[in-house]
């Protein structure tokens, strides 16, 4: 017997040699199997959609995170070049130390802000990536009332 897309597409009613009670039992079992198969198929399709949405979200999040890292690197590199240029133009040792102290303090503040931004972006990406899976699981395991 060759199955089509639905493995439960045949009917036991064509087997006329079965007694009526056995045929009714087989039909009931087949109906339950079809129903179970359909529910399983729908759940699998819904889960596939959730996984695809999760991957898309993760890909976008990784791209956003990488763009933020590149932006931070450019900012830090520009500030380092500006600092070196100012340091090379200093006229005295006390002026150089003042530039070093100012740059260090400013760089610490910038790195703290950048770290906070990256942490928030990472949390956002993780939340958005997990949301489709979470929604799918909540739908699949909703309480029976």
XYZ file of N, CA and C in Angstrom, residues 60-129:
210
model
N 19.385 39.059 13.090
C 19.277 40.521 13.116
C 19.984 41.077 14.356
N 19.790 40.418 15.492
C 20.431 40.864 16.732
C 21.945 40.805 16.652
N 22.470 39.749 16.064
C 23.927 39.634 15.910
C 24.452 40.728 14.995
N 23.698 41.030 13.964
C 24.088 42.099 13.045
C 24.084 43.450 13.763
N 23.037 43.718 14.536
C 22.961 44.972 15.299
C 24.096 45.065 16.317
N 24.381 43.959 16.975
C 25.445 43.929 17.980
C 26.804 44.195 17.332
N 27.039 43.573 16.199
C 28.299 43.787 15.471
C 28.427 45.232 15.019
N 27.346 45.810 14.521
C 27.372 47.219 14.104
C 27.695 48.130 15.282
N 27.139 47.813 16.443
C 27.417 48.615 17.646
C 28.881 48.467 18.053
N 29.432 47.266 17.964
C 30.846 47.062 18.290
C 31.749 47.852 17.341
N 31.412 47.851 16.058
C 32.210 48.602 15.080
C 32.121 50.093 15.361
N 30.921 50.567 15.687
C 30.744 51.987 16.028
C 31.579 52.355 17.255
N 31.562 51.500 18.284
C 32.356 51.755 19.489
C 33.848 51.756 19.179
N 34.279 50.838 18.345
C 35.693 50.761 17.977
C 36.128 52.021 17.240
N 35.297 52.492 16.336
C 35.616 53.726 15.607
C 35.708 54.913 16.564
N 34.751 55.023 17.470
C 34.764 56.109 18.456
C 36.030 56.052 19.303
N 36.375 54.868 19.800
C 37.556 54.719 20.657
C 38.845 55.006 19.880
N 38.908 54.578 18.635
C 40.095 54.822 17.811
C 40.252 56.310 17.517
N 39.158 56.975 17.172
C 39.210 58.424 16.924
C 39.669 59.166 18.170
N 39.144 58.777 19.340
C 39.557 59.438 20.583
C 41.029 59.178 20.892
N 41.509 57.985 20.602
C 42.919 57.672 20.844
C 43.818 58.506 19.939
N 43.454 58.647 18.660
C 44.250 59.474 17.753
C 44.222 60.939 18.181
N 43.057 61.428 18.589
C 42.961 62.821 19.069
C 43.829 63.016 20.310
N 43.829 62.038 21.203
C 44.643 62.125 22.417
C 46.136 62.154 22.077
N 46.561 61.259 21.201
C 47.985 61.222 20.827
C 48.392 62.532 20.168
N 47.540 63.071 19.328
C 47.846 64.344 18.666
C 47.955 65.471 19.695
N 47.034 65.501 20.653
C 47.099 66.537 21.697
C 48.334 66.347 22.567
N 48.655 65.099 22.861
C 49.828 64.809 23.690
C 51.120 65.228 22.992
N 51.177 64.990 21.698
C 52.370 65.388 20.935
C 52.518 66.910 20.898
N 51.411 67.620 21.038
C 51.464 69.084 21.014
C 51.630 69.713 22.380
N 51.746 68.914 23.418
C 51.879 69.494 24.760
C 53.242 70.165 24.910
N 53.270 71.245 25.680
C 54.477 72.064 25.836
C 55.294 71.709 27.072
N 54.644 71.035 28.038
C 55.373 70.721 29.268
C 54.903 69.370 29.816
N 55.668 68.865 30.771
C 55.338 67.592 31.406
C 54.035 67.702 32.204
N 53.836 68.785 32.988
C 52.561 68.892 33.709
C 51.349 68.941 32.749
N 51.502 69.628 31.617
C 50.422 69.680 30.636
C 50.160 68.280 30.064
N 51.200 67.509 29.834
C 51.059 66.147 29.319
C 50.330 65.267 30.337
N 50.723 65.397 31.619
C 50.034 64.615 32.655
C 48.568 65.014 32.785
N 48.285 66.286 32.631
C 46.893 66.743 32.672
C 46.095 66.134 31.512
N 46.699 66.112 30.327
C 46.051 65.490 29.168
C 45.807 63.992 29.408
N 46.808 63.327 29.976
C 46.680 61.892 30.261
C 45.547 61.651 31.250
N 45.507 62.434 32.331
C 44.451 62.268 33.339
C 43.067 62.538 32.747
N 42.952 63.595 31.973
C 41.668 63.939 31.352
C 41.220 62.845 30.391
N 42.146 62.397 29.554
C 41.813 61.345 28.582
C 41.403 60.045 29.292
N 42.143 59.673 30.326
C 41.846 58.437 31.057
C 40.461 58.508 31.693
N 40.146 59.611 32.334
C 38.843 59.783 32.965
C 37.728 59.732 31.903
N 37.923 60.466 30.806
C 36.925 60.504 29.739
C 36.763 59.112 29.114
N 37.860 58.420 28.882
C 37.801 57.087 28.270
C 37.096 56.090 29.182
N 37.325 56.205 30.487
C 36.633 55.332 31.435
C 35.121 55.552 31.369
N 34.703 56.808 31.306
C 33.273 57.124 31.205
C 32.678 56.583 29.902
N 33.416 56.762 28.811
C 32.939 56.285 27.511
C 32.837 54.763 27.505
N 33.848 54.072 28.008
C 33.819 52.607 28.035
C 32.705 52.081 28.933
N 32.449 52.775 30.036
C 31.346 52.382 30.920
C 30.010 52.506 30.185
N 29.800 53.618 29.495
C 28.560 53.823 28.737
C 28.437 52.804 27.599
N 29.543 52.546 26.905
C 29.515 51.570 25.808
C 29.195 50.170 26.325
N 29.780 49.807 27.452
C 29.508 48.487 28.038
C 28.047 48.355 28.430
N 27.496 49.415 28.997
C 26.090 49.403 29.391
C 25.197 49.261 28.151
N 25.509 50.008 27.090
C 24.736 49.911 25.848
C 24.793 48.503 25.257
N 25.991 47.912 25.250
C 26.144 46.561 24.702
C 25.391 45.526 25.550
N 25.410 45.719 26.861
C 24.700 44.795 27.745
C 23.190 44.888 27.492
N 22.671 46.100 27.366
C 21.238 46.273 27.102
C 20.856 45.701 25.736
N 21.709 45.917 24.741
C 21.451 45.366 23.414
C 21.468 43.837 23.460
N 22.404 43.266 24.187
C 22.479 41.808 24.336
C 21.231 41.246 25.005
N 20.745 41.910 26.045
C 19.517 41.475 26.717
C 18.330 41.560 25.767
N 18.269 42.638 24.987
C 17.168 42.820 24.039
C 17.185 41.717 22.986
N 18.370 41.428 22.458
C 18.499 40.382 21.437
C 18.095 39.022 22.022
N 18.563 38.724 23.220
C 18.222 37.445 23.850
C 16.717 37.323 24.077
N 16.090 38.395 24.540
C 14.649 38.381 24.785
C 13.878 38.207 23.483
N 14.263 38.963 22.452
C 13.568 38.882 21.168
C 13.789 37.531 20.494
N 14.950 36.938 20.704
C 15.248 35.630 20.112
C 14.439 34.534 20.796
